[in-house]
Amino acid sequence: MTGRQRPIASRPSRLLISAVAAGGLLTSGCGVLPGASGDSREPVTVVTWAPSGASGPDAANRAGMTAMAQAYARWVNGSGGLDGHRLRVVTCDEEDTSVGAGNCARRAVAEKAVAVVGSYSRHGRAFMAPLEVAGIPYIGGYGASDEEFRSYASYPVTGGQSALLAGNAEQLARRCDRVSLVRADTLGGDGQSWLLKTGLTEARRPAPVDIRAAETATSYDDAAGRALDAAGAAGGCVTAVLGDRTETFFDSFRRLEPPDAAVRISSVLGSVGQPLIDRTGGRDSPFEGAYVTGWYPDSGDARWNRMRQVIREHAFDDNRIDPDDTGVQTTWIAYTALKSIVESLHEPGITAWKITKALNKGIRVDTGGLTPELRWRYEDMLGSDAYPRIVNSKVTFQIVRDGKLVADKKGFVDVTKTLTDASATG
């Protein structure tokens, strides 16, 4: 066989070609040759979604959660990333609609996200199915949808609204002879009533007077009047769980309450929190003296100091982020969990499957005392028909004193029994 012979490069030329080729590899590999001892690690892409409040006057506003996710990414990337991986956070406005929730879930799939982290949505049916099909875990959601406590793709960090209601029953049973519950006239509200009843009767207290109210009412005078009558003049308590409308209810309640009444009021975090107390007058707020059940330590607790420092240094005066907001706190805890998971894998490439496998095999997550240690093995889950995915059934008792939410009881309170009993008999 004959033909033109290919010219052989001289030694200096070969060195030059090798150097250029190596330079190309360095560029494509972010500065490190693949396979070398300092092999670069691929970026980790996650999605955080929440409604911004811009889609309508009645839409929930949880923009602080997506802003917290972005601040967390700036902080962790400035400190070397997640086990050397650059954290890429994609945010999405969920719009507080099922269409918006579905769109955000499909964006997570399109972005090849390894997880959805620290997000808020009331539309679990719209977002969970796309995540399940794509194998993307949903880590540390706010707990606003039932699917978060049922889907095999969900890894919650709290017991959701159910744990709060079970805890609220125990907190009120310590102080109240009679309880009026004002809640939304919905199926979810029916469950809240049952949980409170279960907890109170377990404590040998009378069942609460169940007062249904419209979720979107602009005045609650009728519900407030019935709640006052049922609670009685002394020794009675009124608890309201109406989400963003809780403030409206207590406005009506305080206008109708007689000056000499000794009725105590109560709610749960998410319906009442420090931002609402501050906005309505601090120590002159209508919530002064209220009992509040929460998932986490009170916002003045030193265990929140790291989060507050990150917000100060990396949020750049972003006024969407309030460190006292339960949603912001939940996002922080969810990203704390993500960091532990990625560090436990210690691999150059992180995938949704690897994260899911680590979660199912029993990775332990220490949140610095903001929650009990978290673990998502099958045997760690509550396993009841109503709440099969709950792994953290502990809550905190707080009270409003001098305009601040402070601990009403030290430590966490376990409400597993109430949740289990309510599920078994509901």
GROMACS .gro file of N, CA, C and O in nm, residues 159 162-164 166-168 170-171 202 293-294 372 380 382 390-397 409-420:
model
  140
  159GLY      N    1  -4.326   1.809   6.108
  159GLY     CA    2  -4.450   1.733   6.102
  159GLY      C    3  -4.565   1.810   6.040
  159GLY      O    4  -4.679   1.764   6.046
  162SER      N    5  -5.020   1.932   6.086
  162SER     CA    6  -5.077   1.829   6.174
  162SER      C    7  -5.005   1.826   6.308
  162SER      O    8  -5.069   1.819   6.414
  163ALA      N    9  -4.873   1.830   6.305
  163ALA     CA   10  -4.797   1.830   6.430
  163ALA      C   11  -4.826   1.955   6.512
  163ALA      O   12  -4.834   1.950   6.635
  164LEU      N   13  -4.841   2.069   6.444
  164LEU     CA   14  -4.870   2.194   6.515
  164LEU      C   15  -5.005   2.186   6.588
  164LEU      O   16  -5.017   2.228   6.702
  166ALA      N   17  -5.165   1.911   6.683
  166ALA     CA   18  -5.153   1.815   6.792
  166ALA      C   19  -5.081   1.879   6.911
  166ALA      O   20  -5.120   1.861   7.027
  167GLY      N   21  -4.977   1.957   6.882
  167GLY     CA   22  -4.905   2.025   6.988
  167GLY      C   23  -4.986   2.136   7.051
  167GLY      O   24  -4.982   2.156   7.173
  168ASN      N   25  -5.062   2.208   6.969
  168ASN     CA   26  -5.146   2.315   7.020
  168ASN      C   27  -5.246   2.261   7.122
  168ASN      O   28  -5.274   2.324   7.224
  170GLU      N   29  -5.202   2.004   7.320
  170GLU     CA   30  -5.132   1.977   7.446
  170GLU      C   31  -5.096   2.108   7.518
  170GLU      O   32  -5.106   2.117   7.641
  171GLN      N   33  -5.057   2.210   7.443
  171GLN     CA   34  -5.022   2.337   7.505
  171GLN      C   35  -5.145   2.400   7.571
  171GLN      O   36  -5.137   2.451   7.684
  202GLU      N   37  -5.737   1.342   7.502
  202GLU     CA   38  -5.630   1.261   7.563
  202GLU      C   39  -5.584   1.324   7.695
  202GLU      O   40  -5.544   1.253   7.787
  293THR      N   41  -4.785   2.751   6.906
  293THR     CA   42  -4.713   2.625   6.887
  293THR      C   43  -4.631   2.635   6.759
  293THR      O   44  -4.683   2.677   6.654
  294GLY      N   45  -4.504   2.597   6.765
  294GLY     CA   46  -4.416   2.607   6.649
  294GLY      C   47  -4.339   2.480   6.624
  294GLY      O   48  -4.346   2.383   6.701
  372PRO      N   49  -3.482   1.815   6.604
  372PRO     CA   50  -3.412   1.693   6.645
  372PRO      C   51  -3.332   1.639   6.527
  372PRO      O   52  -3.353   1.681   6.412
  380ASP      N   53  -3.790   0.512   6.056
  380ASP     CA   54  -3.791   0.641   6.126
  380ASP      C   55  -3.923   0.716   6.105
  380ASP      O   56  -3.948   0.816   6.173
  382LEU      N   57  -4.333   0.800   6.086
  382LEU     CA   58  -4.449   0.777   6.171
  382LEU      C   59  -4.530   0.658   6.122
  382LEU      O   60  -4.577   0.577   6.202
  390ILE      N   61  -4.392   1.145   5.794
  390ILE     CA   62  -4.342   1.229   5.902
  390ILE      C   63  -4.230   1.156   5.976
  390ILE      O   64  -4.245   1.042   6.020
  391VAL      N   65  -4.115   1.223   5.989
  391VAL     CA   66  -4.004   1.169   6.068
  391VAL      C   67  -3.975   1.257   6.190
  391VAL      O   68  -3.900   1.216   6.279
  392ASN      N   69  -4.031   1.377   6.192
  392ASN     CA   70  -4.009   1.469   6.303
  392ASN      C   71  -4.145   1.510   6.359
  392ASN      O   72  -4.213   1.596   6.303
  393SER      N   73  -4.184   1.446   6.466
  393SER     CA   74  -4.314   1.476   6.527
  393SER      C   75  -4.297   1.555   6.656
  393SER      O   76  -4.373   1.540   6.751
  394LYS      N   77  -4.197   1.642   6.657
  394LYS     CA   78  -4.172   1.725   6.776
  394LYS      C   79  -4.201   1.872   6.744
  394LYS      O   80  -4.178   1.919   6.632
  395VAL      N   81  -4.253   1.942   6.845
  395VAL     CA   82  -4.290   2.084   6.830
  395VAL      C   83  -4.236   2.162   6.950
  395VAL      O   84  -4.181   2.103   7.044
  396THR      N   85  -4.252   2.293   6.943
  396THR     CA   86  -4.211   2.379   7.055
  396THR      C   87  -4.331   2.461   7.102
  396THR      O   88  -4.420   2.494   7.023
  397PHE      N   89  -4.332   2.492   7.231
  397PHE     CA   90  -4.436   2.577   7.289
  397PHE      C   91  -4.378   2.715   7.312
  397PHE      O   92  -4.274   2.730   7.377
  409LYS      N   93  -4.209   2.663   7.709
  409LYS     CA   94  -4.159   2.539   7.769
  409LYS      C   95  -4.027   2.507   7.701
  409LYS      O   96  -4.014   2.518   7.579
  410LYS      N   97  -3.926   2.468   7.777
  410LYS     CA   98  -3.795   2.440   7.721
  410LYS      C   99  -3.797   2.311   7.639
  410LYS      O  100  -3.862   2.214   7.675
  411GLY      N  101  -3.719   2.312   7.531
  411GLY     CA  102  -3.702   2.191   7.452
  411GLY      C  103  -3.819   2.159   7.362
  411GLY      O  104  -3.913   2.237   7.344
  412PHE      N  105  -3.811   2.040   7.303
  412PHE     CA  106  -3.914   1.994   7.210
  412PHE      C  107  -4.016   1.907   7.282
  412PHE      O  108  -3.984   1.840   7.380
  413VAL      N  109  -4.137   1.908   7.230
  413VAL     CA  110  -4.246   1.827   7.283
  413VAL      C  111  -4.287   1.726   7.175
  413VAL      O  112  -4.318   1.765   7.062
  414ASP      N  113  -4.287   1.599   7.210
  414ASP     CA  114  -4.318   1.493   7.113
  414ASP      C  115  -4.469   1.470   7.107
  414ASP      O  116  -4.533   1.442   7.209
  415VAL      N  117  -4.527   1.483   6.988
  415VAL     CA  118  -4.672   1.466   6.972
  415VAL      C  119  -4.704   1.341   6.890
  415VAL      O  120  -4.812   1.331   6.830
  416THR      N  121  -4.614   1.246   6.889
  416THR     CA  122  -4.634   1.123   6.812
  416THR      C  123  -4.764   1.053   6.849
  416THR      O  124  -4.840   1.009   6.763
  417LYS      N  125  -4.791   1.043   6.979
  417LYS     CA  126  -4.909   0.969   7.024
  417LYS      C  127  -5.037   1.032   6.970
  417LYS      O  128  -5.127   0.962   6.920
  418THR      N  129  -5.048   1.164   6.979
  418THR     CA  130  -5.169   1.231   6.929
  418THR      C  131  -5.184   1.212   6.778
  418THR      O  132  -5.294   1.185   6.729
  419LEU      N  133  -5.075   1.225   6.705
  419LEU     CA  134  -5.081   1.206   6.560
  419LEU      C  135  -5.124   1.063   6.526
  419LEU      O  136  -5.206   1.041   6.436
  420THR      N  137  -5.067   0.967   6.597
  420THR     CA  138  -5.101   0.827   6.571
  420THR      C  139  -5.244   0.797   6.606
  420THR      O  140  -5.317   0.732   6.531
   0.00000   0.00000   0.00000
